[in-house]
Tab-separated table of N, CA and C in Angstrom:
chain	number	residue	atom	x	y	z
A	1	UNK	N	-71.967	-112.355	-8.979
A	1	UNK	CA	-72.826	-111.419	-9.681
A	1	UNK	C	-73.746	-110.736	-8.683
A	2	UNK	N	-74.073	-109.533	-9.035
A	2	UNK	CA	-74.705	-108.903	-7.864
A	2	UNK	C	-76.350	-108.929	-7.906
A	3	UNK	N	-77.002	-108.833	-9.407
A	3	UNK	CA	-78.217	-108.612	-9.252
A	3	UNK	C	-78.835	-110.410	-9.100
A	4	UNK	N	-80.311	-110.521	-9.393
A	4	UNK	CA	-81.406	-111.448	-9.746
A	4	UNK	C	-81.043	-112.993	-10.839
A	5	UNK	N	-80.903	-113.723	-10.862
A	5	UNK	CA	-80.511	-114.314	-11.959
A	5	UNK	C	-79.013	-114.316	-12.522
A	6	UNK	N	-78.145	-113.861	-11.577
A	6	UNK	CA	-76.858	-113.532	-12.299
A	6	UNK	C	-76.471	-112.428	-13.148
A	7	UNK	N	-77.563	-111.740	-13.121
A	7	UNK	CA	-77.001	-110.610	-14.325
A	7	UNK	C	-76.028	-109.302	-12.931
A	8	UNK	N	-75.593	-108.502	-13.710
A	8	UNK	CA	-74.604	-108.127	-12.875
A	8	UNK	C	-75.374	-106.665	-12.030
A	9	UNK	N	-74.743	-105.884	-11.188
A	9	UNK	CA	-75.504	-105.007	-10.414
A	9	UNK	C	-75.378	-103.803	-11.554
A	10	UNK	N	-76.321	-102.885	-11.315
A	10	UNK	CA	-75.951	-101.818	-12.301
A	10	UNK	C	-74.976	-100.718	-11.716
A	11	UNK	N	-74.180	-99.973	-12.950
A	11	UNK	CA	-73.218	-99.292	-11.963
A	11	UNK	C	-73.978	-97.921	-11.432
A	12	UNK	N	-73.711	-97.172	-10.494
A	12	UNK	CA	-74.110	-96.012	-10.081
A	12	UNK	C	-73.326	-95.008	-10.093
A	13	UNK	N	-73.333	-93.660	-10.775
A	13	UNK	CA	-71.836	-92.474	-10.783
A	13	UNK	C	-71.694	-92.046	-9.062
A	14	UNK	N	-70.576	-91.841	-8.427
A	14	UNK	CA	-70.792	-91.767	-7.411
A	14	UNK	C	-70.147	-89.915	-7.766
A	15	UNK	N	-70.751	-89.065	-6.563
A	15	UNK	CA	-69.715	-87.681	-7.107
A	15	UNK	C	-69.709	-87.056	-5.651
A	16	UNK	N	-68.447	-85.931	-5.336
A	16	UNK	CA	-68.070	-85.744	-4.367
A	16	UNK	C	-68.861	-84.554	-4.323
A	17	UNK	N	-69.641	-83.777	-2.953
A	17	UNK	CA	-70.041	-82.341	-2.491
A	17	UNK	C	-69.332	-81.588	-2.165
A	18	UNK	N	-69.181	-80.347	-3.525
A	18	UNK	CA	-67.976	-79.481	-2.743
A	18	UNK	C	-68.157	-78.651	-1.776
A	19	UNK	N	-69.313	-78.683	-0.859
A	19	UNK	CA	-69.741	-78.044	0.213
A	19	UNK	C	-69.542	-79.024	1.069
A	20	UNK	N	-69.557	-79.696	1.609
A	20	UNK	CA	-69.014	-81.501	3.073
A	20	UNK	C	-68.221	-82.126	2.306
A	21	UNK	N	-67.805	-82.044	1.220
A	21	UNK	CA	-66.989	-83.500	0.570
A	21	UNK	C	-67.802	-84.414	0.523
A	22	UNK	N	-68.822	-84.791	0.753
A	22	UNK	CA	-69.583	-86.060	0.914
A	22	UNK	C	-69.900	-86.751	0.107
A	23	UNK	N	-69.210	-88.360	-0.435
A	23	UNK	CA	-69.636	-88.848	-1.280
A	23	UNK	C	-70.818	-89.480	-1.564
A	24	UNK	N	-71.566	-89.310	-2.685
A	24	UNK	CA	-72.919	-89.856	-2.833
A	24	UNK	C	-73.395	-90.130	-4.212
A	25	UNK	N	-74.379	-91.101	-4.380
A	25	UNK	CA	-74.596	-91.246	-5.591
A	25	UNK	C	-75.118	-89.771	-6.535
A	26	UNK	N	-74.956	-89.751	-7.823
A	26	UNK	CA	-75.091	-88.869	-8.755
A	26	UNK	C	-76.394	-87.915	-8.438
A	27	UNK	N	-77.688	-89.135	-8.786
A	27	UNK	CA	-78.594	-88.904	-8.411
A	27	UNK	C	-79.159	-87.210	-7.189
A	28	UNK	N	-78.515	-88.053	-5.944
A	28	UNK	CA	-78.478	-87.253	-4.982
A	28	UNK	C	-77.756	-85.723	-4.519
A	29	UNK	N	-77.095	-85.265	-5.994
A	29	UNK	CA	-76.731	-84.097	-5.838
A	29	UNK	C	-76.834	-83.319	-7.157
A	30	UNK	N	-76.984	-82.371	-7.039
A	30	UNK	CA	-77.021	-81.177	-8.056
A	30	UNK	C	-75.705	-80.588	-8.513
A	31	UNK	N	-75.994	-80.497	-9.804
A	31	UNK	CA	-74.656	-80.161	-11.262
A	31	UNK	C	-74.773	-78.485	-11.138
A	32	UNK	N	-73.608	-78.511	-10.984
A	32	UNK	CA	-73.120	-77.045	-11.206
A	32	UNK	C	-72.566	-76.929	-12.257
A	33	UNK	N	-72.824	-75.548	-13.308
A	33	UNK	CA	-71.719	-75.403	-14.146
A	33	UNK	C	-71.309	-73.920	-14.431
A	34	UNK	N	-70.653	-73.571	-15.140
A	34	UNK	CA	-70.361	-72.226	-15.526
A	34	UNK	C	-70.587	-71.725	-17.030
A	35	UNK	N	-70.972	-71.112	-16.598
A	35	UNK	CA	-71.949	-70.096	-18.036
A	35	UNK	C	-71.838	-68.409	-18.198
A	36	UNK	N	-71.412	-68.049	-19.486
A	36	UNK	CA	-70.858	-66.557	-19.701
A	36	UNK	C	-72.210	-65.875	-19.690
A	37	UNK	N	-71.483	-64.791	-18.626
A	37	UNK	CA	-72.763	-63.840	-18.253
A	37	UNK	C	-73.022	-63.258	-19.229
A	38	UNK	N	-74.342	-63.028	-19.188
A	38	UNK	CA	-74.843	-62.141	-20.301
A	38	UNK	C	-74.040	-60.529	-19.981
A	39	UNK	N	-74.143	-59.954	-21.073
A	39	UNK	CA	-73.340	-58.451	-21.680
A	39	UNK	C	-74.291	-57.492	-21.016
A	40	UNK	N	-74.420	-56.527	-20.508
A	40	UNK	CA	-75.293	-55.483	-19.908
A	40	UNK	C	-74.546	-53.862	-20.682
A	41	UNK	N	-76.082	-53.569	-21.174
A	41	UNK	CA	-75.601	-52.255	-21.922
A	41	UNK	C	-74.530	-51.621	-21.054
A	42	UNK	N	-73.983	-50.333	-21.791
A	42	UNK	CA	-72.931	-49.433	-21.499
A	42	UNK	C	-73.964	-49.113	-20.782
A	43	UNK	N	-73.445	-48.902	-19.246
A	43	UNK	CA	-73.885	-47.537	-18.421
A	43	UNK	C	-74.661	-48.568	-16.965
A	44	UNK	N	-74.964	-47.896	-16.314
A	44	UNK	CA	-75.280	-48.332	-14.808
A	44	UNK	C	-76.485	-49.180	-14.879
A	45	UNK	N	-76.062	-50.671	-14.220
A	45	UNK	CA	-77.014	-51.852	-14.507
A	45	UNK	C	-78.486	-51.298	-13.352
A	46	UNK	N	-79.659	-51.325	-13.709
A	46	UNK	CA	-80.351	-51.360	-12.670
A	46	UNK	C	-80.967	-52.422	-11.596
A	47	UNK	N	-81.533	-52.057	-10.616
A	47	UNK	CA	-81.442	-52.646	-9.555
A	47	UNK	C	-79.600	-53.475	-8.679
A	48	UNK	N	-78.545	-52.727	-8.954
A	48	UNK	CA	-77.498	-53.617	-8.551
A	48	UNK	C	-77.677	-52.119	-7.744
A	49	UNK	N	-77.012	-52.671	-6.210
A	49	UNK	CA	-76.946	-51.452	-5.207
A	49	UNK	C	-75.498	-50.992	-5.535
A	50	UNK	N	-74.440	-51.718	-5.281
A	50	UNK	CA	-72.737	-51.479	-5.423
A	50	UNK	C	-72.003	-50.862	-6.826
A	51	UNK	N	-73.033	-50.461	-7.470
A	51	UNK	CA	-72.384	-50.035	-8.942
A	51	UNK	C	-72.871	-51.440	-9.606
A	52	UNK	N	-72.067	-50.909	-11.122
A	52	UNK	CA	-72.209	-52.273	-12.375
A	52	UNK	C	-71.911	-53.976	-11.962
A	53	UNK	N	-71.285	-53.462	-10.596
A	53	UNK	CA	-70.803	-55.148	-10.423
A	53	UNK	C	-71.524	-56.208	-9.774
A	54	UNK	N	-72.665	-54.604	-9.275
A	54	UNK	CA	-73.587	-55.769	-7.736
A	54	UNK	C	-73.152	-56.492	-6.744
A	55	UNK	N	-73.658	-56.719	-5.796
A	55	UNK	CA	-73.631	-57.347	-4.337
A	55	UNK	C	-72.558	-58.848	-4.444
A	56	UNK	N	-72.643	-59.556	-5.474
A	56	UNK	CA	-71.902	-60.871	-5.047
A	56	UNK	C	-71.033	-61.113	-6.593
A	57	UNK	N	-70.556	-59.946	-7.725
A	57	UNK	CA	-69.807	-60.455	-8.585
A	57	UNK	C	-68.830	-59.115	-8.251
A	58	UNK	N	-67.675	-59.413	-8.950
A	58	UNK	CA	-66.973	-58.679	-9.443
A	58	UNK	C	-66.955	-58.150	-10.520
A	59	UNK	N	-67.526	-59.039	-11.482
A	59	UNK	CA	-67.425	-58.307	-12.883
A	59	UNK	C	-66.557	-59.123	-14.144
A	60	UNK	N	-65.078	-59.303	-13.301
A	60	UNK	CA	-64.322	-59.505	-13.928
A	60	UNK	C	-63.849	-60.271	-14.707
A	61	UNK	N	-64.302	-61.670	-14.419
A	61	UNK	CA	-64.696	-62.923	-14.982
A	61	UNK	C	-65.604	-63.087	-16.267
A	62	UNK	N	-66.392	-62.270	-16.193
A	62	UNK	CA	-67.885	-62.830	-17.082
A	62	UNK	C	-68.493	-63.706	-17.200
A	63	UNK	N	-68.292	-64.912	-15.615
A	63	UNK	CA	-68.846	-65.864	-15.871
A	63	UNK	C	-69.713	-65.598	-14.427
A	64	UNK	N	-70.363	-67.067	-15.128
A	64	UNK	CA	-71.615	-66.911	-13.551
A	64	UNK	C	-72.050	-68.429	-13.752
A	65	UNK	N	-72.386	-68.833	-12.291
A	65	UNK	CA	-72.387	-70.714	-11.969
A	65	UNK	C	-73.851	-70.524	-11.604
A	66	UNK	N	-74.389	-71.150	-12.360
A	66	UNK	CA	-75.665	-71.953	-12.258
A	66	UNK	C	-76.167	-72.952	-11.639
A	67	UNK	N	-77.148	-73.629	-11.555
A	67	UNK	CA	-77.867	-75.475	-11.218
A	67	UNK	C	-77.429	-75.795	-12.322
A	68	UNK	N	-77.718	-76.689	-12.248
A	68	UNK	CA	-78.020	-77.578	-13.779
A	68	UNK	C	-78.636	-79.129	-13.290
A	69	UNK	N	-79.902	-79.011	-12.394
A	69	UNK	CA	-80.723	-79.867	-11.812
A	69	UNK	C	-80.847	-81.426	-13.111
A	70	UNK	N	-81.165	-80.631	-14.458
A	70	UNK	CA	-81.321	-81.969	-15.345
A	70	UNK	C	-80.207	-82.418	-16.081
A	71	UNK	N	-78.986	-81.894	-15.416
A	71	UNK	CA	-77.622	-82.478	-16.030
A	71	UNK	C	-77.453	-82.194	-17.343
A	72	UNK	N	-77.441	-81.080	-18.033
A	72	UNK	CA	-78.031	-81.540	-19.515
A	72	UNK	C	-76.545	-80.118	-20.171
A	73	UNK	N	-76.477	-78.961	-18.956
A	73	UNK	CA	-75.315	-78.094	-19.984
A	73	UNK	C	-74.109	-78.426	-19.952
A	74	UNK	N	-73.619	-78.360	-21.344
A	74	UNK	CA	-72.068	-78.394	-21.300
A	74	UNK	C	-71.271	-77.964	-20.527
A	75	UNK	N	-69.834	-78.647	-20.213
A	75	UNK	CA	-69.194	-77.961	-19.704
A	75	UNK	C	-68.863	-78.696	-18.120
A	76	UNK	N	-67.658	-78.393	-17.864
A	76	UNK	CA	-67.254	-79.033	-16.687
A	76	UNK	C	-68.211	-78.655	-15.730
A	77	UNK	N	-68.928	-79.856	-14.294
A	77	UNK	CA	-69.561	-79.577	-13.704
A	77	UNK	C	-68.830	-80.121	-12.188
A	78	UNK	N	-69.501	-79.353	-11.288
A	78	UNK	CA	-69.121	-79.625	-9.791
A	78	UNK	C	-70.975	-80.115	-8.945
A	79	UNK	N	-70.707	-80.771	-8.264
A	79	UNK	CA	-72.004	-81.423	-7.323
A	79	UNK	C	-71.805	-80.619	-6.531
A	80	UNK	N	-73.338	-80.494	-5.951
A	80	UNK	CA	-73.350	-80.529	-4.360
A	80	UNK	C	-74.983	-80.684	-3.907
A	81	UNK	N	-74.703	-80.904	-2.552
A	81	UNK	CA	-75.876	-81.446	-2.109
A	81	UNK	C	-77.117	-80.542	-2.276
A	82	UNK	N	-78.843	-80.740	-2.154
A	82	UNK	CA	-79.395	-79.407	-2.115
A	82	UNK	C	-79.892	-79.150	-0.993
A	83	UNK	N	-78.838	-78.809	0.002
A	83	UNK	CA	-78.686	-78.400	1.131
A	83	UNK	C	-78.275	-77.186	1.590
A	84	UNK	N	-79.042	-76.140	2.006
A	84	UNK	CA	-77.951	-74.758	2.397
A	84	UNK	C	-76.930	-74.636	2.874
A	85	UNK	N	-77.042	-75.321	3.979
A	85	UNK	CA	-75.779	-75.280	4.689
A	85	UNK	C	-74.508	-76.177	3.803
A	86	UNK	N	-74.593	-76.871	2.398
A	86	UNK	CA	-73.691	-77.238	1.897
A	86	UNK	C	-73.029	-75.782	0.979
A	87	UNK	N	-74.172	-75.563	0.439
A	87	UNK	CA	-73.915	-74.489	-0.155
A	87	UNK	C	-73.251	-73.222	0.019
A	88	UNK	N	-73.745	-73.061	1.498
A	88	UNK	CA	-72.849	-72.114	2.323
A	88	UNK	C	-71.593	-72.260	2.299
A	89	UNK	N	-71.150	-73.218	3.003
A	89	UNK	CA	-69.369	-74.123	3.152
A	89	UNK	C	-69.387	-73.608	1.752
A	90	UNK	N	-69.924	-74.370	0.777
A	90	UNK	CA	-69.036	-74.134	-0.408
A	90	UNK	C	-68.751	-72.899	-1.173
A	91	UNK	N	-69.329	-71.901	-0.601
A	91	UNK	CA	-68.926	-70.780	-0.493
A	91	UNK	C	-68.477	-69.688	-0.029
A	92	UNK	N	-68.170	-70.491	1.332
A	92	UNK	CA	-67.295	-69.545	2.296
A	92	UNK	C	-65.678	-70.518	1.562
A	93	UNK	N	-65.677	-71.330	1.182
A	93	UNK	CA	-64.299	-72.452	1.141
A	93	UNK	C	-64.224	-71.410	-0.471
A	94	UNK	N	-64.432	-71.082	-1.093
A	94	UNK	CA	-64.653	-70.641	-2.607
A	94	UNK	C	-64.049	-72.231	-3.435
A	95	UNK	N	-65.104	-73.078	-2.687
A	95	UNK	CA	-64.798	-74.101	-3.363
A	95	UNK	C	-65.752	-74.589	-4.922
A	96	UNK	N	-66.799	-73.736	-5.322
A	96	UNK	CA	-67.489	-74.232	-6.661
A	96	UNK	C	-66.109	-73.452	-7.432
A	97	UNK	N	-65.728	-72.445	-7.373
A	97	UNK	CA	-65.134	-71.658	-8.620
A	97	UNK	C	-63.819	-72.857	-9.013
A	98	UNK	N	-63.400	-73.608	-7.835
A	98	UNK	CA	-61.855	-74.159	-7.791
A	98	UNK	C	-62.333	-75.310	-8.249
A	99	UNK	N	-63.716	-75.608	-7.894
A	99	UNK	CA	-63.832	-77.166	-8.711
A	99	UNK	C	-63.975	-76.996	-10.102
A	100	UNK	N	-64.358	-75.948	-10.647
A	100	UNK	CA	-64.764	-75.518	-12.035
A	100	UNK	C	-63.770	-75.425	-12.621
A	101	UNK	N	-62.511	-75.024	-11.749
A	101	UNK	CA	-61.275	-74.134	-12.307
A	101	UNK	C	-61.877	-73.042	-13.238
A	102	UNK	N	-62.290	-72.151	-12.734
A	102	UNK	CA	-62.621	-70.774	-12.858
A	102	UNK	C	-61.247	-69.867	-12.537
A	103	UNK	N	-60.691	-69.126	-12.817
A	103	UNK	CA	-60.026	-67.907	-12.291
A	103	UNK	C	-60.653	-66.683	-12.059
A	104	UNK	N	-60.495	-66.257	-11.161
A	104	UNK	CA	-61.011	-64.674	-10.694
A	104	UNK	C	-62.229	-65.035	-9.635
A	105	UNK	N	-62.808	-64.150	-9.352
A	105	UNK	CA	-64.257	-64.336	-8.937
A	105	UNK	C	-65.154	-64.457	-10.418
A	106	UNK	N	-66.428	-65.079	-9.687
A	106	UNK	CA	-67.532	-65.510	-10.398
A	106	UNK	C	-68.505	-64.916	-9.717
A	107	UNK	N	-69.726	-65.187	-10.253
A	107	UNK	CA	-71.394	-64.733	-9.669
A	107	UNK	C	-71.550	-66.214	-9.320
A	108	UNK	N	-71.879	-65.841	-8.218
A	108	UNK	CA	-72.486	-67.372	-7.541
A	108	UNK	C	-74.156	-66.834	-7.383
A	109	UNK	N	-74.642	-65.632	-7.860
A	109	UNK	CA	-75.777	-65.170	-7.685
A	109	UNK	C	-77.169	-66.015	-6.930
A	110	UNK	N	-76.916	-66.510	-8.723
A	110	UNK	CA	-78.086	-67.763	-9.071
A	110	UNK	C	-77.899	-69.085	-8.459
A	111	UNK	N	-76.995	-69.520	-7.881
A	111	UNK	CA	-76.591	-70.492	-6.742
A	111	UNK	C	-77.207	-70.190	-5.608
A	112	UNK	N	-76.764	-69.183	-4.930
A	112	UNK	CA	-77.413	-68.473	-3.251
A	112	UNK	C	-78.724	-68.050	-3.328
A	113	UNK	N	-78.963	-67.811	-4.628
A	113	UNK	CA	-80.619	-68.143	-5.001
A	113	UNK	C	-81.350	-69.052	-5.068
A	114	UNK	N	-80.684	-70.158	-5.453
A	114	UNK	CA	-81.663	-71.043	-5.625
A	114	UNK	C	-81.252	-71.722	-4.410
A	115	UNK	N	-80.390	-71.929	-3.370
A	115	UNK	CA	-80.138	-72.403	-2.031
A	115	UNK	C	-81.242	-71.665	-0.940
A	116	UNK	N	-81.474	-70.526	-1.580
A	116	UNK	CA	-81.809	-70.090	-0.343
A	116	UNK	C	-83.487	-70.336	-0.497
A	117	UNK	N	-84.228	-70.967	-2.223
A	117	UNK	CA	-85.474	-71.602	-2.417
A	117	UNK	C	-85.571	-72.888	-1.876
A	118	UNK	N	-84.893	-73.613	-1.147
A	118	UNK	CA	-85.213	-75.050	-1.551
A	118	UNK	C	-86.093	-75.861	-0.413
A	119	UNK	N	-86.329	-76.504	-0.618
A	119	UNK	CA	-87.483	-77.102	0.730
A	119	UNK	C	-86.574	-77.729	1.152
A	120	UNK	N	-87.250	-78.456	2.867
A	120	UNK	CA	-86.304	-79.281	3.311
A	120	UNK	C	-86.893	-80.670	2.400
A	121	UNK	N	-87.487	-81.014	1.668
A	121	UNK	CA	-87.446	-81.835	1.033
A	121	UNK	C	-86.557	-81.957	-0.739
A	122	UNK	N	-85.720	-81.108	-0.825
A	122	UNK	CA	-85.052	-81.063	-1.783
A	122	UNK	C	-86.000	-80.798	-3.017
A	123	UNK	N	-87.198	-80.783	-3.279
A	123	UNK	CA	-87.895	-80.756	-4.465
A	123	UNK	C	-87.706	-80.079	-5.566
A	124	UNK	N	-87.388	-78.726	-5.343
A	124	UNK	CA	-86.799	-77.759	-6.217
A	124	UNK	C	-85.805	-78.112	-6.904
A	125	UNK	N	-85.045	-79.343	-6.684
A	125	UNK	CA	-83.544	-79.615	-7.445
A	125	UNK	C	-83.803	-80.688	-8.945
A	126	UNK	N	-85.385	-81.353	-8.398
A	126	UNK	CA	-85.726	-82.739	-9.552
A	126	UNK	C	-86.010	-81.377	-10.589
A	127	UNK	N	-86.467	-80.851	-10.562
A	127	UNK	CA	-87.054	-79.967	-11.759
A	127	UNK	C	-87.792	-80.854	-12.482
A	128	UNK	N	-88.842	-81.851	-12.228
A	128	UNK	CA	-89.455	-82.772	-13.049
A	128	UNK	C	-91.185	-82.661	-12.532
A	129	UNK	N	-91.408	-81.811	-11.463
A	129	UNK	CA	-93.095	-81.706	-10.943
A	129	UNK	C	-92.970	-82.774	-10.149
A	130	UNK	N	-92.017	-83.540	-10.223
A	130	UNK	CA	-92.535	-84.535	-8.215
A	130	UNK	C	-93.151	-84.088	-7.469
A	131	UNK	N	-92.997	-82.954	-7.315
A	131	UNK	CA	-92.865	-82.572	-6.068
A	131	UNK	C	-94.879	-82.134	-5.790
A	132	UNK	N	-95.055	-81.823	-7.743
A	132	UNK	CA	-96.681	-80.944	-7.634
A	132	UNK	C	-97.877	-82.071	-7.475
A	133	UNK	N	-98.112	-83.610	-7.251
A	133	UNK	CA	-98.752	-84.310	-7.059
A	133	UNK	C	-99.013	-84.451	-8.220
A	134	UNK	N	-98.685	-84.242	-9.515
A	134	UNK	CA	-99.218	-85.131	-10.764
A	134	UNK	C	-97.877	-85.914	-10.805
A	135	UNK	N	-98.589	-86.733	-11.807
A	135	UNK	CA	-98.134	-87.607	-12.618
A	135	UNK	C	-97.011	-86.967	-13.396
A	136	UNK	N	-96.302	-87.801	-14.151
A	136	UNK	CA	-95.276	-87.195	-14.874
A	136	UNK	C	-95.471	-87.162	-16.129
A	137	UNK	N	-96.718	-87.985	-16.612
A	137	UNK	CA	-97.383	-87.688	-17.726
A	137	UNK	C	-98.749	-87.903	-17.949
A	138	UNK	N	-99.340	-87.211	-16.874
A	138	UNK	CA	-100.505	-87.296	-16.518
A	138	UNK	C	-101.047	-86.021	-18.198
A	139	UNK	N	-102.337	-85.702	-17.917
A	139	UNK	CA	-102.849	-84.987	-18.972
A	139	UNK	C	-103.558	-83.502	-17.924
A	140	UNK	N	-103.486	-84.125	-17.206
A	140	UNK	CA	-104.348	-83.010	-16.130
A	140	UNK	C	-103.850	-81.962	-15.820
């Protein structure tokens, strides 16, 4: 038995980074998932420089990959570390869309966005205020 007293160890999800492959507990990496882009009126989206499709989608898909830091949306998810340089790999490899099994291109938008926020202390990924010096149910 692994734990205190004989009771047994608890199990841990282990999940692979599709940016290094690197296996690691659950915990330690961030849920990706895919989510249908919102609809944009008829006619020329603003602020996109390249036309309706903008800088990093095609269009064609209608989907677009998110965080999902508190594990919580439906839907098949892919890990990865909250590391840029994982993030990078995993998007020079177009490895989130293939772990998703996505077809076509996707918006990785909001991905290279939020990679390109993150501290070197990962904080941005708990989405829980660790990071702001309160409590987690402090009143203050």
């Amino acid at each position: 038995m692994g734990g205190p007293a004989g009771t047994p160890a608890p199990h841990t999800p282990v999940r692979t980074c599709v940016g290094c492959r690197g296996r690691d507990p659950q915990a330690e990496l961030v849920r990706l998932v895919a989510v249908p882009a919102p609809s944009e009126p008829t006619g020329v989206a603003a602020g996109h420089d390249g036309g309706p499709d903008g800088p990093r989608t095609s269009g064609r898909s209608g989907t677009r990959v998110v965080p999902d830091p508190m594990r919580r949306l439906p839907g098949r998810g892919a890990h990865l570390h909250p590391d840029p340089a994982c993030v990078e790999r995993a998007v020079q490899r177009r490895a989130i869309p293939r772990a998703l099994r996505l077809p076509g291109d996707v918006d990785l938008g909001e991905v290279i966005s939020w990679a390109e926020g993150l501290t070197t202390s990962g904080e941005q990924t708990r989405g829980t205020g660790h990071g702001s010096g309160t409590h987690a149910m402090s009143t203050r």
